[in-house]
Coordinates of C-alpha atoms in Angstrom, one line a residue:
M1 CA 24.0 -7.7 -1.0
A2 CA 21.5 -8.5 1.8
A3 CA 21.8 -6.7 5.1
K4 CA 23.2 -8.8 7.9
L5 CA 23.7 -9.0 11.7
I6 CA 27.2 -9.8 13.0
L7 CA 27.0 -11.5 16.5
S8 CA 30.0 -10.9 18.8
M9 CA 31.0 -11.1 22.4
D10 CA 33.9 -9.3 24.1
G11 CA 35.0 -8.1 20.6
A12 CA 35.2 -11.6 19.2
V13 CA 32.9 -12.4 16.2
I14 CA 30.8 -15.5 16.7
K15 CA 28.7 -15.6 13.6
E16 CA 27.2 -13.6 10.8
Y17 CA 23.4 -13.8 10.0
P18 CA 22.1 -12.5 6.6
L19 CA 18.7 -10.9 6.9
N20 CA 17.2 -13.1 4.2
K21 CA 13.8 -13.5 5.8
E22 CA 11.1 -10.9 6.3
R23 CA 11.0 -11.7 10.0
M24 CA 13.8 -13.1 12.0
T25 CA 13.7 -13.7 15.8
I26 CA 16.5 -13.5 18.3
G27 CA 16.4 -15.4 21.6
R28 CA 17.8 -18.2 23.8
K29 CA 15.4 -21.0 22.6
E30 CA 16.6 -23.2 19.7
H31 CA 13.7 -22.3 17.4
N32 CA 14.9 -18.7 16.9
D33 CA 16.7 -17.7 13.7
I34 CA 19.5 -16.2 15.8
V35 CA 20.1 -18.2 19.0
I36 CA 22.1 -16.6 21.9
D37 CA 22.6 -19.2 24.6
N38 CA 22.8 -17.0 27.6
L39 CA 20.6 -16.7 30.7
A40 CA 20.4 -12.9 30.2
V41 CA 18.6 -13.5 26.9
S42 CA 14.9 -14.3 26.9
G43 CA 13.4 -17.3 25.1
E44 CA 12.2 -15.0 22.4
H45 CA 13.9 -11.7 23.0
A46 CA 13.6 -9.6 19.9
A47 CA 12.6 -9.7 16.2
V48 CA 13.9 -8.0 13.1
V49 CA 11.5 -7.3 10.3
T50 CA 13.0 -6.6 6.8
I51 CA 11.0 -5.0 4.0
M52 CA 13.0 -4.3 0.9
H53 CA 16.3 -2.7 2.1
D54 CA 14.8 -1.5 5.4
S55 CA 15.0 -3.4 8.7
F56 CA 13.1 -2.7 12.0
L57 CA 14.1 -4.0 15.4
E58 CA 11.5 -4.8 18.0
D59 CA 11.7 -6.0 21.6
L60 CA 9.3 -9.0 22.1
G61 CA 8.7 -8.2 25.8
S62 CA 12.0 -9.5 27.0
T63 CA 13.0 -9.6 30.7
N64 CA 16.2 -7.6 30.4
G65 CA 15.5 -5.5 27.4
L66 CA 17.9 -4.4 24.7
E67 CA 19.9 -1.3 23.7
V68 CA 20.9 0.2 20.4
N69 CA 24.1 2.2 20.4
G70 CA 23.9 2.4 24.2
T71 CA 20.3 3.6 24.4
P72 CA 17.5 1.3 25.7
T73 CA 14.7 0.9 23.1
K74 CA 11.6 -1.1 22.3
K75 CA 11.4 -0.3 18.6
H76 CA 14.1 0.9 16.3
F77 CA 14.6 1.6 12.6
L78 CA 18.0 0.1 12.0
Q79 CA 20.7 2.0 10.2
N80 CA 24.1 0.9 8.9
N81 CA 26.6 0.1 11.7
D82 CA 24.0 0.2 14.5
V83 CA 25.0 -2.0 17.4
I84 CA 22.3 -3.9 19.3
E85 CA 23.3 -5.0 22.8
I86 CA 21.5 -8.0 24.4
G87 CA 23.2 -8.9 27.7
K88 CA 26.9 -9.2 27.0
H89 CA 26.4 -10.0 23.3
K90 CA 26.4 -7.5 20.5
L91 CA 24.8 -7.6 17.1
K92 CA 26.1 -5.2 14.5
Y93 CA 23.8 -4.2 11.7
V94 CA 25.5 -3.9 8.4
N95 CA 23.6 -2.6 5.3
D96 CA 25.2 -0.8 2.5
Q97 CA 22.0 -0.3 0.5
I98 CA 20.4 3.1 0.2
T99 CA 17.3 3.3 2.2
K100 CA 14.3 5.6 1.5
T101 CA 12.3 4.9 4.6
T102 CA 12.9 7.0 7.7
S103 CA 12.6 6.1 11.4
A104 CA 9.6 8.5 11.6
D105 CA 7.8 6.5 8.9
F106 CA 8.2 3.3 10.9
E107 CA 7.2 4.8 14.2
R108 CA 4.1 6.5 12.8
T109 CA 2.8 3.2 11.4
M110 CA 3.7 1.2 14.5
V111 CA 2.0 3.5 17.1
M112 CA -1.0 3.8 14.8
R113 CA -1.1 7.6 14.6
S114 CA -3.6 9.0 12.2
P115 CA -2.2 9.6 8.7
P116 CA -3.1 12.7 6.7
S117 CA -6.7 12.6 5.5
Q118 CA -7.0 10.6 2.3
A119 CA -10.0 10.2 0.0
G120 CA -11.5 6.8 0.4
A121 CA -9.5 5.9 3.5
V122 CA -11.4 5.2 6.7
K123 CA -9.8 5.4 10.1
T124 CA -11.3 3.0 12.6
P125 CA -11.0 4.5 16.0
A126 CA -9.4 2.4 18.7
K127 CA -11.4 1.7 21.8
P128 CA -10.2 0.3 25.1
N129 CA -9.0 -3.3 24.6
Q130 CA -9.9 -3.1 20.9
P131 CA -7.5 -3.2 18.0
A132 CA -6.8 -0.1 15.9
V133 CA -6.7 -0.2 12.1
D134 CA -4.8 2.4 10.3
A135 CA -2.9 3.2 7.1
G136 CA 0.8 4.1 7.6
A137 CA 2.9 6.2 5.3
D138 CA 5.7 4.5 3.4
K139 CA 8.3 5.8 1.0
T140 CA 9.9 2.5 -0.2
G141 CA 8.3 2.6 -3.6
K142 CA 7.9 -0.6 -5.5
F143 CA 8.4 -3.9 -3.8
S144 CA 10.0 -6.9 -5.5
G145 CA 10.5 -10.6 -4.9
T146 CA 7.9 -13.3 -4.3
P147 CA 8.3 -15.2 -1.0
T148 CA 8.5 -18.9 -1.4
S149 CA 5.6 -19.4 1.0
A150 CA 3.2 -17.3 -1.2
P151 CA 0.7 -19.3 -3.2
A152 CA 0.5 -18.9 -7.0
K153 CA -1.6 -15.8 -7.8
P154 CA -4.2 -15.9 -10.6
A155 CA -3.5 -13.4 -13.3
A156 CA -6.8 -11.7 -12.6
Q157 CA -5.5 -10.7 -9.2
A158 CA -2.2 -9.2 -10.2
D159 CA -1.7 -5.6 -9.1
S160 CA -3.1 -3.6 -11.9
G161 CA -3.9 -0.5 -9.8
K162 CA -7.3 -1.9 -8.7
P163 CA -8.1 -0.6 -5.3
A164 CA -8.1 -3.1 -2.4
V165 CA -10.1 -2.8 0.9
V166 CA -10.0 -4.4 4.3
Q167 CA -13.5 -4.6 5.9
I168 CA -14.0 -5.2 9.6
L169 CA -16.3 -8.2 10.2
T170 CA -16.5 -8.5 14.0
G171 CA -16.3 -6.3 17.0
P172 CA -17.7 -2.8 17.7
N173 CA -16.3 -1.5 14.4
A174 CA -17.9 -4.2 12.2
G175 CA -18.8 -3.0 8.8
K176 CA -16.2 -0.2 8.6
E177 CA -13.8 -0.3 5.7
L178 CA -10.2 0.8 5.1
E179 CA -9.1 1.4 1.5
L180 CA -5.4 0.3 1.1
V181 CA -4.1 3.6 -0.4
K182 CA -0.5 3.2 0.9
N183 CA 2.3 0.8 0.0
L184 CA 2.4 -0.2 3.7
T185 CA -0.5 -0.5 6.0
T186 CA -0.3 -1.6 9.6
L187 CA -3.1 -3.6 11.2
G188 CA -3.6 -4.7 14.8
K189 CA -3.1 -3.6 18.3
P190 CA 0.4 -2.6 19.5
G191 CA 1.6 -4.8 22.4
L192 CA -0.8 -7.5 21.5
Q193 CA -0.6 -8.4 17.8
V194 CA 0.5 -6.4 14.7
A195 CA 0.8 -7.3 11.1
V196 CA 1.8 -5.3 8.0
L197 CA 0.1 -5.3 4.6
T198 CA 2.5 -4.4 1.8
R199 CA 1.6 -3.7 -1.8
R200 CA 3.9 -5.1 -4.4
P201 CA 3.8 -5.6 -8.2
Q202 CA 2.5 -9.2 -7.6
G203 CA -0.3 -8.0 -5.3
F204 CA -0.8 -7.6 -1.5
F205 CA 1.1 -9.5 1.1
I206 CA 0.7 -9.8 4.9
T207 CA 3.6 -10.2 7.3
H208 CA 3.6 -10.8 11.0
V209 CA 5.4 -8.1 12.9
E210 CA 4.5 -8.3 16.6
G211 CA 2.9 -10.7 19.1
K212 CA 3.5 -14.2 20.3
N213 CA 0.7 -15.6 18.1
F214 CA 0.7 -15.3 14.4
P215 CA -2.4 -14.0 12.5
L216 CA -4.8 -16.4 10.8
V217 CA -5.8 -16.2 7.1
N218 CA -8.8 -18.3 6.3
G219 CA -8.4 -20.1 9.6
K220 CA -4.7 -21.1 8.9
E221 CA -1.9 -19.7 11.0
L222 CA 0.7 -17.7 9.1
T223 CA 4.4 -18.4 9.2
S224 CA 7.2 -15.9 9.6
Q225 CA 7.3 -15.4 5.9
A226 CA 5.1 -13.0 3.9
H227 CA 1.8 -14.5 2.7
Q228 CA 0.2 -13.3 -0.5
L229 CA -3.5 -12.4 -0.1
N230 CA -6.2 -13.4 -2.5
D231 CA -9.6 -11.8 -3.1
H232 CA -12.0 -12.3 -0.1
D233 CA -9.4 -13.8 2.2
V234 CA -10.5 -13.5 5.9
I235 CA -7.8 -12.3 8.3
E236 CA -8.0 -12.8 12.0
L237 CA -5.8 -10.5 14.0
A238 CA -5.8 -9.4 17.6
G239 CA -9.2 -11.0 18.1
I240 CA -10.9 -9.3 15.2
K241 CA -11.9 -10.8 11.8
M242 CA -11.5 -8.7 8.7
E243 CA -12.0 -9.4 5.0
F244 CA -9.5 -8.4 2.2
Y245 CA -11.0 -7.9 -1.2
F246 CA -10.5 -5.9 -4.4
K247 CA -13.0 -3.3 -5.3
G248 CA -14.7 -3.2 -8.7

């Protein structure tokens, strides 16, 4: 059973929204996945990113902010029965699946803190106004399911344990490499543009997490769905170009 958000106002349930996409937006404008027609709600107010059985809430720079269980927040790892408050509306998060990811895991990846030293992993230091690139810890284990937006993957590129790398192509850190040693790696600059690379049995996928503009892969803008990466794809994120490829 997929997790869901239950929208209500003054105790009356308005609608239920299954979290059946990797990224769902909440806002006043009609293009959002969850539309709340109220002036206290920004055009694009917040987003919920769901990976496996885990969902993460993020404020998209809204005017009036949001609260979870009565506490103002910008980023929050959602847990069963959490209540998100946006203006006078409430969204109750319901998820009866067992989760293995913790809030600390999510926060560590999102704020780009350095992970424990790993052989073959390179940390690209952040400079003022430059994106950070880092590998974030993840405990979700194997990923399953192929998004409908993902292109067919040649058998040679299926995940057989072959190491993959992201190499910076432009900017002051050009030439540096990051070996993708985690199941979940965060790329980008918080507050500007962030994407998540996830390793699954089918290969590596990139999902937009934060920022008004979506990342580009080979010059084409991504959608809100996960996109499967192919060998030597060029990603453009937060003003920096980087190449994804398999080693060996």
